Amino acid sequence: MSIEVLPSRQALEQLDWSKGDGLLPVVVQDADTLAVLMLGYANAESLAATLASGQMTFYSRSKQRLWTKGESSGNVLSVLAVRVDCDNDTLLVTARPAGPTCHTGAESCFERAPGNFLGRLDALVQRREQQRPEKSYTTSLFEAGVRRIAQKVGEEGVETALAGVVQDDAALLGESADLLFHLIVLLRARGLSLDDAVAVLQERHAR
């Protein structure tokens, strides 16, 4: 798995290991929800192990050794990107967790960590598509097929437009929420994600 390093892999050569006696703080952020999952520490060896394996490996100050997150629980952190801060002494890691990150069983080590609700919803829709639980509205949409889902997006789009013209704010917000949900389902039915659509917006914005 290829890990993106920002601003570039040359930044890794300029990391300032001296400030923390050979350790750098590592903030781990969920790639889908953007919630902060945990804070750990890395030394040069653990960072090299992370980049080689694609799984977040820290240096444990208590165990005095390298520690791959999830080595006991299986709740690994699959790393997508590593960002270096402006002082070259802190890392921001974007990862996808394979289960709860905190040892308490919580998703994050930070209680009620802020995140992107749409990202969490997108991840939930993905699980629904894979697991197809019974009596789930989302499951019924996936089983109906892409054409039916696309039809629902069209219906919700029209209802949203009408609400914007002739109904109050509450109605417009309600219809907008319905439209967003069904759009996420349509993207997933086509093997895409909300993040893929956002990436197009980001590319356009950068022009």
PDB file of C-alpha atoms in Angstrom:
ATOM      1  CA  MET A   1       0.000   0.000   0.000  1.00  0.00           C
ATOM      2  CA  SER A   2       1.450   3.354  -1.013  1.00  0.00           C
ATOM      3  CA  ILE A   3       1.433   6.034   1.679  1.00  0.00           C
ATOM      4  CA  GLU A   4       1.236   9.662   0.622  1.00  0.00           C
ATOM      5  CA  VAL A   5       3.710  11.913   2.402  1.00  0.00           C
ATOM      6  CA  LEU A   6       3.007  15.633   2.444  1.00  0.00           C
ATOM      7  CA  PRO A   7       4.420  18.015   1.512  1.00  0.00           C
ATOM      8  CA  SER A   8       6.883  15.467   0.078  1.00  0.00           C
ATOM      9  CA  ARG A   9       9.017  12.543   1.155  1.00  0.00           C
ATOM     10  CA  GLN A  10      11.940  14.952   1.348  1.00  0.00           C
ATOM     11  CA  ALA A  11      10.217  16.420   4.407  1.00  0.00           C
ATOM     12  CA  LEU A  12      10.912  13.181   6.269  1.00  0.00           C
ATOM     13  CA  GLU A  13      14.624  13.798   5.865  1.00  0.00           C
ATOM     14  CA  GLN A  14      14.215  17.171   7.587  1.00  0.00           C
ATOM     15  CA  LEU A  15      12.349  15.915  10.658  1.00  0.00           C
ATOM     16  CA  ASP A  16      13.668  17.401  13.880  1.00  0.00           C
ATOM     17  CA  TRP A  17      14.109  14.446  16.202  1.00  0.00           C
ATOM     18  CA  SER A  18      16.176  16.425  18.706  1.00  0.00           C
ATOM     19  CA  LYS A  19      13.351  18.349  20.411  1.00  0.00           C
ATOM     20  CA  GLY A  20      11.735  15.243  21.869  1.00  0.00           C
ATOM     21  CA  ASP A  21      14.870  13.190  22.515  1.00  0.00           C
ATOM     22  CA  GLY A  22      14.334  11.154  19.385  1.00  0.00           C
ATOM     23  CA  LEU A  23      10.536  11.056  19.548  1.00  0.00           C
ATOM     24  CA  LEU A  24       7.892  12.954  17.594  1.00  0.00           C
ATOM     25  CA  PRO A  25       4.231  13.270  18.609  1.00  0.00           C
ATOM     26  CA  VAL A  26       1.882  11.631  16.124  1.00  0.00           C
ATOM     27  CA  VAL A  27      -1.753  12.740  15.827  1.00  0.00           C
ATOM     28  CA  VAL A  28      -3.905  10.097  14.131  1.00  0.00           C
ATOM     29  CA  GLN A  29      -7.010  11.226  12.255  1.00  0.00           C
ATOM     30  CA  ASP A  30      -9.756   9.060  10.755  1.00  0.00           C
ATOM     31  CA  ALA A  31      -9.558   9.317   6.970  1.00  0.00           C
ATOM     32  CA  ASP A  32     -13.327   9.158   6.552  1.00  0.00           C
ATOM     33  CA  THR A  33     -14.788  11.029   9.515  1.00  0.00           C
ATOM     34  CA  LEU A  34     -11.815  13.373  10.129  1.00  0.00           C
ATOM     35  CA  ALA A  35     -12.176  12.689  13.871  1.00  0.00           C
ATOM     36  CA  VAL A  36      -8.975  12.724  15.918  1.00  0.00           C
ATOM     37  CA  LEU A  37      -8.474   9.127  17.047  1.00  0.00           C
ATOM     38  CA  MET A  38      -5.398   9.191  19.262  1.00  0.00           C
ATOM     39  CA  LEU A  39      -2.013  10.663  20.060  1.00  0.00           C
ATOM     40  CA  GLY A  40       1.109   8.536  20.052  1.00  0.00           C
ATOM     41  CA  TYR A  41       4.848   8.891  19.581  1.00  0.00           C
ATOM     42  CA  ALA A  42       7.211   7.726  16.874  1.00  0.00           C
ATOM     43  CA  ASN A  43      10.943   7.387  16.597  1.00  0.00           C
ATOM     44  CA  ALA A  44      12.821   7.021  13.328  1.00  0.00           C
ATOM     45  CA  GLU A  45      12.581   3.221  13.455  1.00  0.00           C
ATOM     46  CA  SER A  46       8.837   3.115  14.084  1.00  0.00           C
ATOM     47  CA  LEU A  47       8.199   5.653  11.316  1.00  0.00           C
ATOM     48  CA  ALA A  48      10.213   3.523   8.904  1.00  0.00           C
ATOM     49  CA  ALA A  49       8.192   0.467   9.973  1.00  0.00           C
ATOM     50  CA  THR A  50       4.945   2.375   9.381  1.00  0.00           C
ATOM     51  CA  LEU A  51       5.961   3.433   5.895  1.00  0.00           C
ATOM     52  CA  ALA A  52       7.100  -0.109   5.055  1.00  0.00           C
ATOM     53  CA  SER A  53       4.036  -1.969   6.379  1.00  0.00           C
ATOM     54  CA  GLY A  54       1.253   0.563   5.919  1.00  0.00           C
ATOM     55  CA  GLN A  55       0.125   0.001   9.512  1.00  0.00           C
ATOM     56  CA  MET A  56       0.701   2.615  12.182  1.00  0.00           C
ATOM     57  CA  THR A  57       3.637   1.682  14.365  1.00  0.00           C
ATOM     58  CA  PHE A  58       4.518   3.789  17.394  1.00  0.00           C
ATOM     59  CA  TYR A  59       7.312   3.817  19.890  1.00  0.00           C
ATOM     60  CA  SER A  60       5.756   2.893  23.218  1.00  0.00           C
ATOM     61  CA  ARG A  61       7.249   4.954  26.027  1.00  0.00           C
ATOM     62  CA  SER A  62       5.857   2.591  28.655  1.00  0.00           C
ATOM     63  CA  LYS A  63       6.958  -0.635  26.936  1.00  0.00           C
ATOM     64  CA  GLN A  64      10.175   0.900  25.627  1.00  0.00           C
ATOM     65  CA  ARG A  65       9.760  -0.781  22.252  1.00  0.00           C
ATOM     66  CA  LEU A  66       8.086  -0.480  18.873  1.00  0.00           C
ATOM     67  CA  TRP A  67       4.353  -1.064  19.077  1.00  0.00           C
ATOM     68  CA  THR A  68       2.062  -1.604  16.101  1.00  0.00           C
ATOM     69  CA  LYS A  69      -1.436  -0.403  16.919  1.00  0.00           C
ATOM     70  CA  GLY A  70      -3.759  -3.400  17.022  1.00  0.00           C
ATOM     71  CA  GLU A  71      -1.021  -6.000  17.369  1.00  0.00           C
ATOM     72  CA  SER A  72      -3.059  -7.632  20.155  1.00  0.00           C
ATOM     73  CA  SER A  73      -6.627  -6.515  19.450  1.00  0.00           C
ATOM     74  CA  GLY A  74      -6.505  -6.611  15.660  1.00  0.00           C
ATOM     75  CA  ASN A  75      -7.748  -3.013  15.554  1.00  0.00           C
ATOM     76  CA  VAL A  76      -4.965  -1.820  13.291  1.00  0.00           C
ATOM     77  CA  LEU A  77      -4.670   1.616  11.751  1.00  0.00           C
ATOM     78  CA  SER A  78      -4.093   1.437   8.010  1.00  0.00           C
ATOM     79  CA  VAL A  79      -2.160   4.555   7.062  1.00  0.00           C
ATOM     80  CA  LEU A  80      -3.104   6.544   3.979  1.00  0.00           C
ATOM     81  CA  ALA A  81      -1.063   9.708   4.445  1.00  0.00           C
ATOM     82  CA  VAL A  82       1.584  11.272   6.677  1.00  0.00           C
ATOM     83  CA  ARG A  83       1.793  15.036   6.981  1.00  0.00           C
ATOM     84  CA  VAL A  84       4.683  16.952   8.487  1.00  0.00           C
ATOM     85  CA  ASP A  85       3.985  20.199  10.328  1.00  0.00           C
ATOM     86  CA  CYS A  86       5.698  23.532   9.662  1.00  0.00           C
ATOM     87  CA  ASP A  87       8.299  23.000  12.416  1.00  0.00           C
ATOM     88  CA  ASN A  88       9.197  19.488  11.249  1.00  0.00           C
ATOM     89  CA  ASP A  89       8.569  18.102  14.726  1.00  0.00           C
ATOM     90  CA  THR A  90       5.004  16.738  14.635  1.00  0.00           C
ATOM     91  CA  LEU A  91       3.244  14.253  12.380  1.00  0.00           C
ATOM     92  CA  LEU A  92      -0.399  14.098  11.344  1.00  0.00           C
ATOM     93  CA  VAL A  93      -1.331  10.610  10.174  1.00  0.00           C
ATOM     94  CA  THR A  94      -4.511   9.932   8.212  1.00  0.00           C
ATOM     95  CA  ALA A  95      -5.644   6.344   8.682  1.00  0.00           C
ATOM     96  CA  ARG A  96      -8.566   3.943   8.413  1.00  0.00           C
ATOM     97  CA  PRO A  97      -9.189   2.087  11.676  1.00  0.00           C
ATOM     98  CA  ALA A  98     -10.144  -1.598  11.638  1.00  0.00           C
ATOM     99  CA  GLY A  99     -12.241  -1.238  14.771  1.00  0.00           C
ATOM    100  CA  PRO A 100     -12.230   0.903  17.919  1.00  0.00           C
ATOM    101  CA  THR A 101      -9.025   2.851  18.413  1.00  0.00           C
ATOM    102  CA  CYS A 102      -9.225   3.378  22.176  1.00  0.00           C
ATOM    103  CA  HIS A 103      -8.461   0.524  24.594  1.00  0.00           C
ATOM    104  CA  THR A 104     -11.816   1.300  26.260  1.00  0.00           C
ATOM    105  CA  GLY A 105     -13.638   0.205  23.112  1.00  0.00           C
ATOM    106  CA  ALA A 106     -14.450   3.743  22.024  1.00  0.00           C
ATOM    107  CA  GLU A 107     -13.852   4.895  18.461  1.00  0.00           C
ATOM    108  CA  SER A 108     -11.533   7.657  19.680  1.00  0.00           C
ATOM    109  CA  CYS A 109      -9.324   8.192  22.710  1.00  0.00           C
ATOM    110  CA  PHE A 110     -10.882  11.648  22.920  1.00  0.00           C
ATOM    111  CA  GLU A 111     -14.437  11.717  24.226  1.00  0.00           C
ATOM    112  CA  ARG A 112     -16.860  13.059  21.620  1.00  0.00           C
ATOM    113  CA  ALA A 113     -14.053  13.886  19.242  1.00  0.00           C
ATOM    114  CA  PRO A 114     -15.293  16.277  16.561  1.00  0.00           C
ATOM    115  CA  GLY A 115     -15.477  14.830  13.108  1.00  0.00           C
ATOM    116  CA  ASN A 116     -17.251  14.862   9.808  1.00  0.00           C
ATOM    117  CA  PHE A 117     -20.737  13.403  10.225  1.00  0.00           C
ATOM    118  CA  LEU A 118     -21.136  12.929   6.484  1.00  0.00           C
ATOM    119  CA  GLY A 119     -17.959  10.863   6.532  1.00  0.00           C
ATOM    120  CA  ARG A 120     -19.380   8.680   9.309  1.00  0.00           C
ATOM    121  CA  LEU A 121     -22.640   8.325   7.392  1.00  0.00           C
ATOM    122  CA  ASP A 122     -20.756   7.368   4.241  1.00  0.00           C
ATOM    123  CA  ALA A 123     -18.857   4.693   6.191  1.00  0.00           C
ATOM    124  CA  LEU A 124     -22.135   3.392   7.634  1.00  0.00           C
ATOM    125  CA  VAL A 125     -23.708   3.180   4.169  1.00  0.00           C
ATOM    126  CA  GLN A 126     -20.648   1.256   2.985  1.00  0.00           C
ATOM    127  CA  ARG A 127     -21.126  -1.257   5.814  1.00  0.00           C
ATOM    128  CA  ARG A 128     -24.803  -1.577   4.947  1.00  0.00           C
ATOM    129  CA  GLU A 129     -23.879  -2.290   1.331  1.00  0.00           C
ATOM    130  CA  GLN A 130     -21.466  -5.010   2.417  1.00  0.00           C
ATOM    131  CA  GLN A 131     -23.496  -6.603   5.216  1.00  0.00           C
ATOM    132  CA  ARG A 132     -27.077  -6.090   3.955  1.00  0.00           C
ATOM    133  CA  PRO A 133     -28.796  -6.279   7.379  1.00  0.00           C
ATOM    134  CA  GLU A 134     -32.468  -7.251   7.281  1.00  0.00           C
ATOM    135  CA  LYS A 135     -35.190  -4.628   7.751  1.00  0.00           C
ATOM    136  CA  SER A 136     -32.760  -1.843   6.827  1.00  0.00           C
ATOM    137  CA  TYR A 137     -34.029   0.835   4.447  1.00  0.00           C
ATOM    138  CA  THR A 138     -30.516   1.200   3.059  1.00  0.00           C
ATOM    139  CA  THR A 139     -30.377  -2.541   2.349  1.00  0.00           C
ATOM    140  CA  SER A 140     -33.687  -2.322   0.482  1.00  0.00           C
ATOM    141  CA  LEU A 141     -32.249   0.439  -1.698  1.00  0.00           C
ATOM    142  CA  PHE A 142     -29.148  -1.565  -2.591  1.00  0.00           C
ATOM    143  CA  GLU A 143     -31.236  -4.643  -3.383  1.00  0.00           C
ATOM    144  CA  ALA A 144     -33.503  -2.556  -5.606  1.00  0.00           C
ATOM    145  CA  GLY A 145     -30.496  -1.680  -7.769  1.00  0.00           C
ATOM    146  CA  VAL A 146     -28.785   1.376  -9.194  1.00  0.00           C
ATOM    147  CA  ARG A 147     -31.716   2.472 -11.363  1.00  0.00           C
ATOM    148  CA  ARG A 148     -34.089   2.658  -8.402  1.00  0.00           C
ATOM    149  CA  ILE A 149     -31.514   4.480  -6.287  1.00  0.00           C
ATOM    150  CA  ALA A 150     -30.891   6.957  -9.114  1.00  0.00           C
ATOM    151  CA  GLN A 151     -34.644   7.479  -9.393  1.00  0.00           C
ATOM    152  CA  LYS A 152     -34.804   8.279  -5.669  1.00  0.00           C
ATOM    153  CA  VAL A 153     -32.000  10.824  -6.058  1.00  0.00           C
ATOM    154  CA  GLY A 154     -33.959  12.449  -8.880  1.00  0.00           C
ATOM    155  CA  GLU A 155     -37.141  12.542  -6.805  1.00  0.00           C
ATOM    156  CA  GLU A 156     -35.344  13.998  -3.800  1.00  0.00           C
ATOM    157  CA  GLY A 157     -33.624  16.562  -6.024  1.00  0.00           C
ATOM    158  CA  VAL A 158     -36.952  17.789  -7.362  1.00  0.00           C
ATOM    159  CA  GLU A 159     -38.463  17.880  -3.867  1.00  0.00           C
ATOM    160  CA  THR A 160     -35.466  19.846  -2.595  1.00  0.00           C
ATOM    161  CA  ALA A 161     -35.769  22.364  -5.415  1.00  0.00           C
ATOM    162  CA  LEU A 162     -39.501  22.788  -4.790  1.00  0.00           C
ATOM    163  CA  ALA A 163     -38.924  23.197  -1.064  1.00  0.00           C
ATOM    164  CA  GLY A 164     -36.400  25.909  -1.826  1.00  0.00           C
ATOM    165  CA  VAL A 165     -39.031  27.850  -3.733  1.00  0.00           C
ATOM    166  CA  VAL A 166     -42.339  27.328  -1.965  1.00  0.00           C
ATOM    167  CA  GLN A 167     -41.688  25.847   1.498  1.00  0.00           C
ATOM    168  CA  ASP A 168     -40.131  26.986   4.760  1.00  0.00           C
ATOM    169  CA  ASP A 169     -36.560  26.487   5.988  1.00  0.00           C
ATOM    170  CA  ALA A 170     -37.368  23.324   7.937  1.00  0.00           C
ATOM    171  CA  ALA A 171     -38.813  21.681   4.833  1.00  0.00           C
ATOM    172  CA  LEU A 172     -35.827  22.701   2.727  1.00  0.00           C
ATOM    173  CA  LEU A 173     -33.402  21.306   5.298  1.00  0.00           C
ATOM    174  CA  GLY A 174     -35.353  18.062   5.546  1.00  0.00           C
ATOM    175  CA  GLU A 175     -35.417  17.543   1.802  1.00  0.00           C
ATOM    176  CA  SER A 176     -31.738  18.461   1.562  1.00  0.00           C
ATOM    177  CA  ALA A 177     -30.899  15.789   4.153  1.00  0.00           C
ATOM    178  CA  ASP A 178     -32.897  13.209   2.171  1.00  0.00           C
ATOM    179  CA  LEU A 179     -31.077  14.190  -1.020  1.00  0.00           C
ATOM    180  CA  LEU A 180     -27.640  13.910   0.581  1.00  0.00           C
ATOM    181  CA  PHE A 181     -28.424  10.483   2.009  1.00  0.00           C
ATOM    182  CA  HIS A 182     -29.693   9.024  -1.248  1.00  0.00           C
ATOM    183  CA  LEU A 183     -26.754  10.549  -3.147  1.00  0.00           C
ATOM    184  CA  ILE A 184     -24.335   8.777  -0.794  1.00  0.00           C
ATOM    185  CA  VAL A 185     -26.187   5.497  -1.405  1.00  0.00           C
ATOM    186  CA  LEU A 186     -26.028   6.017  -5.185  1.00  0.00           C
ATOM    187  CA  LEU A 187     -22.296   6.658  -5.068  1.00  0.00           C
ATOM    188  CA  ARG A 188     -21.746   3.510  -3.007  1.00  0.00           C
ATOM    189  CA  ALA A 189     -23.915   1.489  -5.377  1.00  0.00           C
ATOM    190  CA  ARG A 190     -21.507   2.519  -8.145  1.00  0.00           C
ATOM    191  CA  GLY A 191     -18.445   1.598  -6.077  1.00  0.00           C
ATOM    192  CA  LEU A 192     -17.663   5.237  -5.282  1.00  0.00           C
ATOM    193  CA  SER A 193     -17.623   7.277  -2.094  1.00  0.00           C
ATOM    194  CA  LEU A 194     -18.584  10.747  -0.977  1.00  0.00           C
ATOM    195  CA  ASP A 195     -14.876  11.441  -0.581  1.00  0.00           C
ATOM    196  CA  ASP A 196     -14.406  10.773  -4.311  1.00  0.00           C
ATOM    197  CA  ALA A 197     -16.944  13.496  -5.103  1.00  0.00           C
ATOM    198  CA  VAL A 198     -15.299  15.867  -2.630  1.00  0.00           C
ATOM    199  CA  ALA A 199     -11.935  15.217  -4.308  1.00  0.00           C
ATOM    200  CA  VAL A 200     -13.416  16.491  -7.596  1.00  0.00           C
ATOM    201  CA  LEU A 201     -14.553  19.663  -5.834  1.00  0.00           C
ATOM    202  CA  GLN A 202     -11.112  20.119  -4.335  1.00  0.00           C
ATOM    203  CA  GLU A 203      -9.477  19.660  -7.729  1.00  0.00           C
ATOM    204  CA  ARG A 204     -11.790  22.252  -9.257  1.00  0.00           C
ATOM    205  CA  HIS A 205     -11.153  24.667  -6.393  1.00  0.00           C
ATOM    206  CA  ALA A 206      -7.394  24.377  -6.902  1.00  0.00           C
ATOM    207  CA  ARG A 207      -7.599  25.486 -10.539  1.00  0.00           C
TER     208      ARG A 207
END
